[in-house]
Short mmCIF file of C-alpha atoms in Angstrom, two decimals:
data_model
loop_
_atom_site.label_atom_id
_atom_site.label_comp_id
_atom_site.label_asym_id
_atom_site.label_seq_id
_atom_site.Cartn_x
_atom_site.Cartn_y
_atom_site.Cartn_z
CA UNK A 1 0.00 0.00 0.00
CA UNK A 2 3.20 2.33 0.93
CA UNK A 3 4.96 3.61 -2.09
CA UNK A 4 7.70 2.97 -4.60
CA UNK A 5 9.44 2.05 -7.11
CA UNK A 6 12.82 0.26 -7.91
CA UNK A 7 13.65 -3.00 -9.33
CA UNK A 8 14.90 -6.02 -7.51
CA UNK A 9 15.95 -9.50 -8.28
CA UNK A 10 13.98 -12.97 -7.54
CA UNK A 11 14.95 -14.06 -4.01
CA UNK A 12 12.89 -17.44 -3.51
CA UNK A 13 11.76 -20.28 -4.94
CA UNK A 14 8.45 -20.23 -5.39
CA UNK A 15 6.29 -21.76 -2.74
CA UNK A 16 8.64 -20.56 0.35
CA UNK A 17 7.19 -22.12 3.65
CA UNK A 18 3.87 -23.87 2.55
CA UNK A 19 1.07 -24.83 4.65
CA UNK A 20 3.21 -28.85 5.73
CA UNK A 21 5.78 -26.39 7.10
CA UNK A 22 4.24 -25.62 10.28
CA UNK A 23 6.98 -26.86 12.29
CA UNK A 24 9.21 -25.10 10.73
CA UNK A 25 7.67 -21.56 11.41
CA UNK A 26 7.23 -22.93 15.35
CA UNK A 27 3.83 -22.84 15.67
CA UNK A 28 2.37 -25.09 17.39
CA UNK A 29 1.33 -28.94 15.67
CA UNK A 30 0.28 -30.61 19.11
CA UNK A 31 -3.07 -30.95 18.45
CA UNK A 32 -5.39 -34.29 18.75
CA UNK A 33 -4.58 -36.84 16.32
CA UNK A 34 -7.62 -37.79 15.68
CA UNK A 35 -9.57 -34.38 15.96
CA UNK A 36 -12.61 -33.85 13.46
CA UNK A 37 -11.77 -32.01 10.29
CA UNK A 38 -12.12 -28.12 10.74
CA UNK A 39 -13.85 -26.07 8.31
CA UNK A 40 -12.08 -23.33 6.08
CA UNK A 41 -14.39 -20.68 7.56
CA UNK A 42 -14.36 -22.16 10.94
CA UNK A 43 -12.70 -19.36 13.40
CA UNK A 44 -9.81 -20.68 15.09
CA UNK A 45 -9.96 -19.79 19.02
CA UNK A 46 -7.34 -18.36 20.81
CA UNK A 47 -5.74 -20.54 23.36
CA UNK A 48 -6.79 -23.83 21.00
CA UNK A 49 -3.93 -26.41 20.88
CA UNK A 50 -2.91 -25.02 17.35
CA UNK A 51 -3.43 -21.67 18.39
CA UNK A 52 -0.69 -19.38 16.73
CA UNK A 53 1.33 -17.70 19.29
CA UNK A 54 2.42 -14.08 18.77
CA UNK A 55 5.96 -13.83 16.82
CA UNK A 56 7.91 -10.83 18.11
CA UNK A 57 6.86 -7.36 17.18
CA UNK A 58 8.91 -4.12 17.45
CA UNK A 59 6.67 -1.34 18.77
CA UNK A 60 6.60 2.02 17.97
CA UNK A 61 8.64 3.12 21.01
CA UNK A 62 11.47 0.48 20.00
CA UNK A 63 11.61 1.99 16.12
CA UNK A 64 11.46 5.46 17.10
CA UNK A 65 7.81 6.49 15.88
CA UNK A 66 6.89 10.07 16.11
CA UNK A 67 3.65 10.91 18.16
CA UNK A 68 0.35 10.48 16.63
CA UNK A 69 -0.40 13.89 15.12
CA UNK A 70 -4.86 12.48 15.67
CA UNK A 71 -6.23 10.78 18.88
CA UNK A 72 -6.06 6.75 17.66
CA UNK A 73 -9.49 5.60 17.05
CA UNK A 74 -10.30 1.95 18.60
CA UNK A 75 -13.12 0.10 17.94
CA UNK A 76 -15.44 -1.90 20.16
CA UNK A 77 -15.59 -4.87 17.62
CA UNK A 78 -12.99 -6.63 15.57
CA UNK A 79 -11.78 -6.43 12.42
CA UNK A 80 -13.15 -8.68 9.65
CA UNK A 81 -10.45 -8.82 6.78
CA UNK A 82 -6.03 -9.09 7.01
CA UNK A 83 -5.41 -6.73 3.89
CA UNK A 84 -2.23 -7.50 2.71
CA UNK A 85 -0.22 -4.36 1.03
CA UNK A 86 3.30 -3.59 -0.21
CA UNK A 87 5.19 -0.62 0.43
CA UNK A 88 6.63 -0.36 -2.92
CA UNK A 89 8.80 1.90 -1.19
CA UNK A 90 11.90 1.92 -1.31
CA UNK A 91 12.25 -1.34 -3.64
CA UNK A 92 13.12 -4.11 -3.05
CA UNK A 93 16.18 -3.48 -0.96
CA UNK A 94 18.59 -6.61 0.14
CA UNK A 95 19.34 -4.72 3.18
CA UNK A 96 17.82 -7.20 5.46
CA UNK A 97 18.52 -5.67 9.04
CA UNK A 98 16.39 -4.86 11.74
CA UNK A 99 17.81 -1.05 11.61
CA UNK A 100 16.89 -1.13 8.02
CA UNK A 101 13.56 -2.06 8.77
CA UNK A 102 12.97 0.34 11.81
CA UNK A 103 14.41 3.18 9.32
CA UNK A 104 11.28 1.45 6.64
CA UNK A 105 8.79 2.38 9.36
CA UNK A 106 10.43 6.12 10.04
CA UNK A 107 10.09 6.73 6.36
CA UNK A 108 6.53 5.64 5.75
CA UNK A 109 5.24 7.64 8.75
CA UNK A 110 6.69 10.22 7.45
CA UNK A 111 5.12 9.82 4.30
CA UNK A 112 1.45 9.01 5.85
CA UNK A 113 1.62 12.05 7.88
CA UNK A 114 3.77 14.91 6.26
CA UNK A 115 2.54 13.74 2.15
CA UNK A 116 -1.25 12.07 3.36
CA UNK A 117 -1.90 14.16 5.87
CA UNK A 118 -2.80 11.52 8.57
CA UNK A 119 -2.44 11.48 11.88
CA UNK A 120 0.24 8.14 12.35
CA UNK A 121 1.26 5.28 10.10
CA UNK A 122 -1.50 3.98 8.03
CA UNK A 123 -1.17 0.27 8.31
CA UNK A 124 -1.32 -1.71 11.31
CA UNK A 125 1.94 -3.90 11.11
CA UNK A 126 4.89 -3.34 8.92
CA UNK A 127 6.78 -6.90 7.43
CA UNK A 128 10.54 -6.39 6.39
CA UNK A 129 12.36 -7.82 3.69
CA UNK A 130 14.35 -9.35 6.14
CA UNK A 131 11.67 -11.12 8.16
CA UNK A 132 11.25 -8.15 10.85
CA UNK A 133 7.44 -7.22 12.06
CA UNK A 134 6.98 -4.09 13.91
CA UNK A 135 3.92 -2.06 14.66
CA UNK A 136 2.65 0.20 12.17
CA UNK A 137 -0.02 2.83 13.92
CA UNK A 138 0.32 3.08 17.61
CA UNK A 139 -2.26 0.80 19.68
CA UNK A 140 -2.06 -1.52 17.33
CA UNK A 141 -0.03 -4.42 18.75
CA UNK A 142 -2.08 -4.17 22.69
CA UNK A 143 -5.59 -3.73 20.96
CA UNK A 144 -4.53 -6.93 19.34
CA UNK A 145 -3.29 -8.50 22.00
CA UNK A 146 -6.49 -8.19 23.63
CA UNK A 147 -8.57 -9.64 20.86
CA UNK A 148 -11.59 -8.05 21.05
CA UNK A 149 -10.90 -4.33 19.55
CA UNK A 150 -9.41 -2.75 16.94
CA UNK A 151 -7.21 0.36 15.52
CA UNK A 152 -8.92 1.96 12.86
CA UNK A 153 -6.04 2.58 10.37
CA UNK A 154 -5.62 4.10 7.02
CA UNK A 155 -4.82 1.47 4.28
CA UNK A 156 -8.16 0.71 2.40
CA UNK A 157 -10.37 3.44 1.18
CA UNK A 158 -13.77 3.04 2.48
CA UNK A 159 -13.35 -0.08 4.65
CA UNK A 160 -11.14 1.43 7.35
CA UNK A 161 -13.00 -0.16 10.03
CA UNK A 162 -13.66 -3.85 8.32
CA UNK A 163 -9.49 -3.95 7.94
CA UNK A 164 -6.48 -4.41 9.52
CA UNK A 165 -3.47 -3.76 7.32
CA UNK A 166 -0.12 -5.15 7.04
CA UNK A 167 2.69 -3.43 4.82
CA UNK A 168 5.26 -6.18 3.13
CA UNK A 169 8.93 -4.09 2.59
CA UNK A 170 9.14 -4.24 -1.19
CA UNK A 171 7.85 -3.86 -5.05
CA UNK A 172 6.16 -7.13 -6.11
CA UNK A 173 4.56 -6.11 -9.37
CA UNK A 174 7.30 -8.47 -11.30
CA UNK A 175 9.69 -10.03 -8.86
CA UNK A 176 8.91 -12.38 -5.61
CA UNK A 177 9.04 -11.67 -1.92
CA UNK A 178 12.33 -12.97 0.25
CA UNK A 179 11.83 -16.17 2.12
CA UNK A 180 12.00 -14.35 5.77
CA UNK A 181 9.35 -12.12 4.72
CA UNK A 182 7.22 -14.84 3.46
CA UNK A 183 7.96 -16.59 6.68
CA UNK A 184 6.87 -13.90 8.85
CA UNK A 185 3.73 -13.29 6.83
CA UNK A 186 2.60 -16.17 7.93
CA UNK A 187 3.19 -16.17 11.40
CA UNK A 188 1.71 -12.63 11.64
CA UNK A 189 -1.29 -13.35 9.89
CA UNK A 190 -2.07 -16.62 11.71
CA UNK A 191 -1.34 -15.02 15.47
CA UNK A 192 -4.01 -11.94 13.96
CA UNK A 193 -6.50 -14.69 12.89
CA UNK A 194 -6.52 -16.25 16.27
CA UNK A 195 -6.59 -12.98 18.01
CA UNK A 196 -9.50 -12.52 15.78
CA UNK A 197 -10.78 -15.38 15.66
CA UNK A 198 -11.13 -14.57 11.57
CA UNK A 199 -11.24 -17.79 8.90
CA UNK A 200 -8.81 -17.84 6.30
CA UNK A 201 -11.05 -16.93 3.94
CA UNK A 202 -10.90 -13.56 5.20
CA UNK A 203 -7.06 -12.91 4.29
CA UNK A 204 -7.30 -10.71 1.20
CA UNK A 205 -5.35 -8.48 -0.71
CA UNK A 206 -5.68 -4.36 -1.27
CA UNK A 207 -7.10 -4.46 -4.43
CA UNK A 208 -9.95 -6.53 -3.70
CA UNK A 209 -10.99 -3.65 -2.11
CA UNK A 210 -9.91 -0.63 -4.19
CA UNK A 211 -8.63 -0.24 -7.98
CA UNK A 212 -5.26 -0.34 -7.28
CA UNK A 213 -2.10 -2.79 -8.16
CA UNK A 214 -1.11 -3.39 -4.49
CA UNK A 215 0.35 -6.03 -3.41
CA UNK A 216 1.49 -6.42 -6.74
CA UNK A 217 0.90 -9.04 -9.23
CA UNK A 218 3.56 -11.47 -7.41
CA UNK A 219 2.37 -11.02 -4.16
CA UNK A 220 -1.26 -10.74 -4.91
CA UNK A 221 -1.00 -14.27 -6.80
CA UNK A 222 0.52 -15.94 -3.99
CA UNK A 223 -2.40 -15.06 -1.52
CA UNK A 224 -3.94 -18.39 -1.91
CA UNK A 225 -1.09 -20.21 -0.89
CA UNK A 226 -0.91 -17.73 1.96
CA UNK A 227 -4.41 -19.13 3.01
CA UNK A 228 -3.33 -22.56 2.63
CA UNK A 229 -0.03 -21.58 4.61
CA UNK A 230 -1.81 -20.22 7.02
CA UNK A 231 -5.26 -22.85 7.69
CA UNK A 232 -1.97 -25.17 8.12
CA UNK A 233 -0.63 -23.59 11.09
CA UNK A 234 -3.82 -23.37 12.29
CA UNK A 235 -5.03 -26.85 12.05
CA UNK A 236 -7.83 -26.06 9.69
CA UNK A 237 -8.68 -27.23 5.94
CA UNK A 238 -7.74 -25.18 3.18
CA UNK A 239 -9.71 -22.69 1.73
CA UNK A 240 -11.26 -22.60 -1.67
CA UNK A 241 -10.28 -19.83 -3.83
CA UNK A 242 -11.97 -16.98 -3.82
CA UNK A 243 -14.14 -15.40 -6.48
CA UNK A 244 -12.65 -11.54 -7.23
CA UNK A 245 -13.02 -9.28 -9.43
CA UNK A 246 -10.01 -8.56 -12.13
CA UNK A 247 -7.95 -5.29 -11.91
CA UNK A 248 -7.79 -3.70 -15.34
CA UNK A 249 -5.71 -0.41 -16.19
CA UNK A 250 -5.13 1.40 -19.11
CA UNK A 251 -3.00 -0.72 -21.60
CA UNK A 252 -5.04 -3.74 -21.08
CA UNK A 253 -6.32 -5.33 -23.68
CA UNK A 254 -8.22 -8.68 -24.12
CA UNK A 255 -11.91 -10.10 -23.42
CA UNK A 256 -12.00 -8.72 -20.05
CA UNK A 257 -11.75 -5.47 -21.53
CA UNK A 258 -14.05 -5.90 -24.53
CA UNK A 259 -17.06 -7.33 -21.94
CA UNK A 260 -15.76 -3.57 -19.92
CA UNK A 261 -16.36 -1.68 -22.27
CA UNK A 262 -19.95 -2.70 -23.43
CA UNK A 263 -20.67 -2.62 -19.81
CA UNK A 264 -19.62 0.73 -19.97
CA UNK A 265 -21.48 1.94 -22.86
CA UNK A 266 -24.68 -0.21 -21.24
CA UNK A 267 -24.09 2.05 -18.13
CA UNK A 268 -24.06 5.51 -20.66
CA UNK A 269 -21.14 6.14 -22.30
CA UNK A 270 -22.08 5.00 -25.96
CA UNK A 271 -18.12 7.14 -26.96
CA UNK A 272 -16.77 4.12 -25.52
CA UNK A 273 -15.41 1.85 -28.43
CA UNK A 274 -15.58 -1.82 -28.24
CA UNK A 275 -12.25 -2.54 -29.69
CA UNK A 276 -10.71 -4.78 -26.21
CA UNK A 277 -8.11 -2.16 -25.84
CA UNK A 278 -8.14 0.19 -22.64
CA UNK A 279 -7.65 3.70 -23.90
CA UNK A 280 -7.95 7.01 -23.56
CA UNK A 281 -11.76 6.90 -23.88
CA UNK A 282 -12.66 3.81 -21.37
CA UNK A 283 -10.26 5.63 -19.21
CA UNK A 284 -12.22 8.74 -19.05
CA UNK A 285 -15.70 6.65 -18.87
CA UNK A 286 -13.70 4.53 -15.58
CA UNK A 287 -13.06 7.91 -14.00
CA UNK A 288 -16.95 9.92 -14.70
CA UNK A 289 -18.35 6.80 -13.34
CA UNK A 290 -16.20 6.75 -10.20
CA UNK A 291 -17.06 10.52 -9.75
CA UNK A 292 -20.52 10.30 -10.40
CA UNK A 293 -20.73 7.54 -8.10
CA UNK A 294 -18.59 9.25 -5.33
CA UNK A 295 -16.30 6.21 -5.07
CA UNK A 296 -13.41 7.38 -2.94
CA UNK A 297 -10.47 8.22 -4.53
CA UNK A 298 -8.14 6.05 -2.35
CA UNK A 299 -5.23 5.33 -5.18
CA UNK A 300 -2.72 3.21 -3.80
CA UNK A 301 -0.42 5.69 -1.18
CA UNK A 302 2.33 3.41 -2.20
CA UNK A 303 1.94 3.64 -5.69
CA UNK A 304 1.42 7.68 -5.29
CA UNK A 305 4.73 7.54 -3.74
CA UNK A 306 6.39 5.57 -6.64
CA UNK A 307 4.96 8.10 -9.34
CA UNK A 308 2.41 5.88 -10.83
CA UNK A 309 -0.85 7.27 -11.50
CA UNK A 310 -3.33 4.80 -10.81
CA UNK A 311 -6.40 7.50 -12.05
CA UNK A 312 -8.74 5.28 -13.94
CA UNK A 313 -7.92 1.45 -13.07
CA UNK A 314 -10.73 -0.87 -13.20
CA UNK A 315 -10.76 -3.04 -10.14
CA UNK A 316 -13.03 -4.04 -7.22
CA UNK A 317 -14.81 -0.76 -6.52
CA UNK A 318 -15.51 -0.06 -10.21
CA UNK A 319 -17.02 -3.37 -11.51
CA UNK A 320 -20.48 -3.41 -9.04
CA UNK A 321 -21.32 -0.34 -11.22
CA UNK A 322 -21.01 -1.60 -14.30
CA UNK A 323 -22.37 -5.46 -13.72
CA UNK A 324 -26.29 -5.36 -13.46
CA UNK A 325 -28.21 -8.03 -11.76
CA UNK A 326 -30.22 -9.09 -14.59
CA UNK A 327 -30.48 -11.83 -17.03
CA UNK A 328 -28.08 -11.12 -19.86
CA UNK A 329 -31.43 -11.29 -22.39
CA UNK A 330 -32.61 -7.91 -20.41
CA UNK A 331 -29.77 -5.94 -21.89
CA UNK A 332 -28.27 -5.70 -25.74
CA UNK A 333 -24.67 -4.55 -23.93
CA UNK A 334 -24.97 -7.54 -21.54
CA UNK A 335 -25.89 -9.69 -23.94
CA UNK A 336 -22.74 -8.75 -25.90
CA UNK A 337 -20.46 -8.70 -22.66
CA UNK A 338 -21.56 -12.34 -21.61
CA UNK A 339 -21.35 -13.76 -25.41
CA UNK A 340 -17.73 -11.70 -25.46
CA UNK A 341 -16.48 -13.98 -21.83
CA UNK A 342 -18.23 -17.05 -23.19
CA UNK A 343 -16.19 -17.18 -26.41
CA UNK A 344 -12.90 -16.46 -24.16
CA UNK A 345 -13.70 -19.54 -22.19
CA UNK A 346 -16.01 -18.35 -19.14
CA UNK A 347 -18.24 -20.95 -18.15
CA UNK A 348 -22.15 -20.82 -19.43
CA UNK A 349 -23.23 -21.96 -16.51
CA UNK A 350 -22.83 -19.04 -14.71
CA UNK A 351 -24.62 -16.86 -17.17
CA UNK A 352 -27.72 -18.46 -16.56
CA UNK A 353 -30.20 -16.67 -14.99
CA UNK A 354 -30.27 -13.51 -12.97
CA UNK A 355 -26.25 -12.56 -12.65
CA UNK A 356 -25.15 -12.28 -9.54
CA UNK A 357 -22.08 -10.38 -7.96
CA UNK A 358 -20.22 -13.98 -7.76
CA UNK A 359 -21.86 -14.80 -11.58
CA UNK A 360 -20.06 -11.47 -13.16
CA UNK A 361 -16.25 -12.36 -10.81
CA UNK A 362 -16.60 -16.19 -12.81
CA UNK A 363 -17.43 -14.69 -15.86
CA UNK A 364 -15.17 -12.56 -16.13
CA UNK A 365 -11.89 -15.11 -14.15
#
């Protein structure tokens, strides 16, 4: 979610720890052996025999963080989704100290308060390139702790109080994340899912939320092994994949854009050419319906930071306005969208019908 830019070379294998590596992370795997099978969505309870415990976490005091500039707002519920970001900034350094990543945090609160204009760090938890975690907006790591409450941070537009954030050191848009990051993505995310008591299922990425490219291709395309990584350590099954929606941005081109943009003219903007290319002109139709619809205008802080301008991306926010819940016959455009993801390979069963939210995210997979 933090920003930058800067290239970096491929540090792991593919796969790092995977959800059979539970010993290796030390979590605990001294559970019955004979238990009943645990649902995906079941919520794992803290204290359980394959309860994560809490890996260590610098605070704010021990990384030097400047004093909230706002009063911390805590919630009397919990959190129901672990957003994971990148910080883009400042690349994807193989500087892998703890002082390095204690300087990380200094520079993105910084950033959050002197270029955003927030009051602290917008993310929860910060995850080095070197395998560090340290607390991200003060409160974070007691409120956690306590299981019950939660720091409102500043990471998601619009779902501030459904999220608790976690920034991974780095720029994943083309290369992978370090094997001690990985590592310590895991652990942090199962210890916040048993605080939480939150299923797997619930671990999601930043652009599932907003129309932005955090956590980057790489990372974003690993989350479902970070589910299965992480219903390991916890002693429950794995999760099914979930249906999202597809980020598009201008220079995309393909079905996905085609079935766009006669969505788009369906929704008013008959300028919009049908030609599978995203231009100039499905650009500008993205951005009137955003501001007509007073979507926020939450681009990526990390990507802001890096220079890219993330004005007019297609992703989660953007598709409920465009993808009616009718029956594809009730609409010339969505008749034309459908027969457009059916020829690329989409599956006619889920066409049939009234289309649903989870009908459009299949389609259009």
């Amino acid at each position: 979610m933090v920003a930058t830019s800067g290239p970096g070379r491929r540090t792991v294998l593919r796969g790092g720890l995977t959800a059979t590596a539970v010993g290796a992370l030390g979590l605990a795997v001294n559970g019955p052996a004979h238990a009943a099978p645990v649902r995906a969505d079941s919520r794992p309870a803290a204290g359980s025999p394959l309860a994560a415990p809490e890996p260590r976490i610098y605070t704010t005091a021990e990384w030097g963080a400047r004093p909230p500039s706002q009063q911390i707002v805590v919630l009397d519920r919990v959190p129901t989704y672990i957003v994971v970001h990148h910080t883009a900034e400042p690349g994807n350094s193989e500087d892998y100290s703890l002082a390095h990543a204690m300087a990380i945090c200094r520079s993105i609160q910084n950033f959050h308060m002197d270029g955003q204009g927030w009051g602290d760090s917008g993310q929860q938890f910060t995850n080095s390139r070197g395998g560090f975690v340290l607390e991200g907006r003060h409160q974070s790591l007691d409120v956690v702790r306590g299981g019950t409450r939660h720091v409102q941070g500043a990471n998601v537009g619009g779902r501030n109080s459904e999220v608790i954030g976690i920034e991974n050191e780095g720029l994943y848009t083309e290369v992978d994340v370090p094997a001690a990051l990985w590592n310590s993505l895991v652990q942090l995310v199962a210890w916040i899912a048993t605080q939480y008591g939150r299923p797997v299922t619930d671990i999601m990425g930043h652009r599932d939320f907003n129309s932005t490219e955090c956590p980057g291709g790489v990372l974003y395309g690993r989350l479902q092994e970070l589910r299965d990584a992480v219903a390991g350590a916890l002693g429950v099954a794995p999760a099914d994949r979930p249906s999202v929606w597809p980020l598009l941005r201008p220079g995309s081109a393909g079905p996905q854009v085609r079935a766009a943009q006669y969505l788009l003219r369906g929704r008013g903007f008959p300028d919009v050419p049908v030609d599978g290319v995203f231009g100039a002109a499905t650009k500008r139709a993205v951005v009137k319906l955003a501001d007509v619809h007073n979507v926020e205008k939450h681009t990526c802080a990390a990507m802001v930071r890096g220079g890219t301008d993330e004005t007019g991306y297609l992703g989660s926010d953007i598709w409920p306005l465009i993808t009616p819940q009718v029956r594809a016959g009730e609409s010339a455009d969505v008749a034309k969208a459908v027969t457009t993801l059916h020829r690329a390979g989409a599956d006619k069963a889920h066409s049939a019908g009234v289309l649903t939210a989870t009908d459009w995210k299949r389609l259009l997979a």
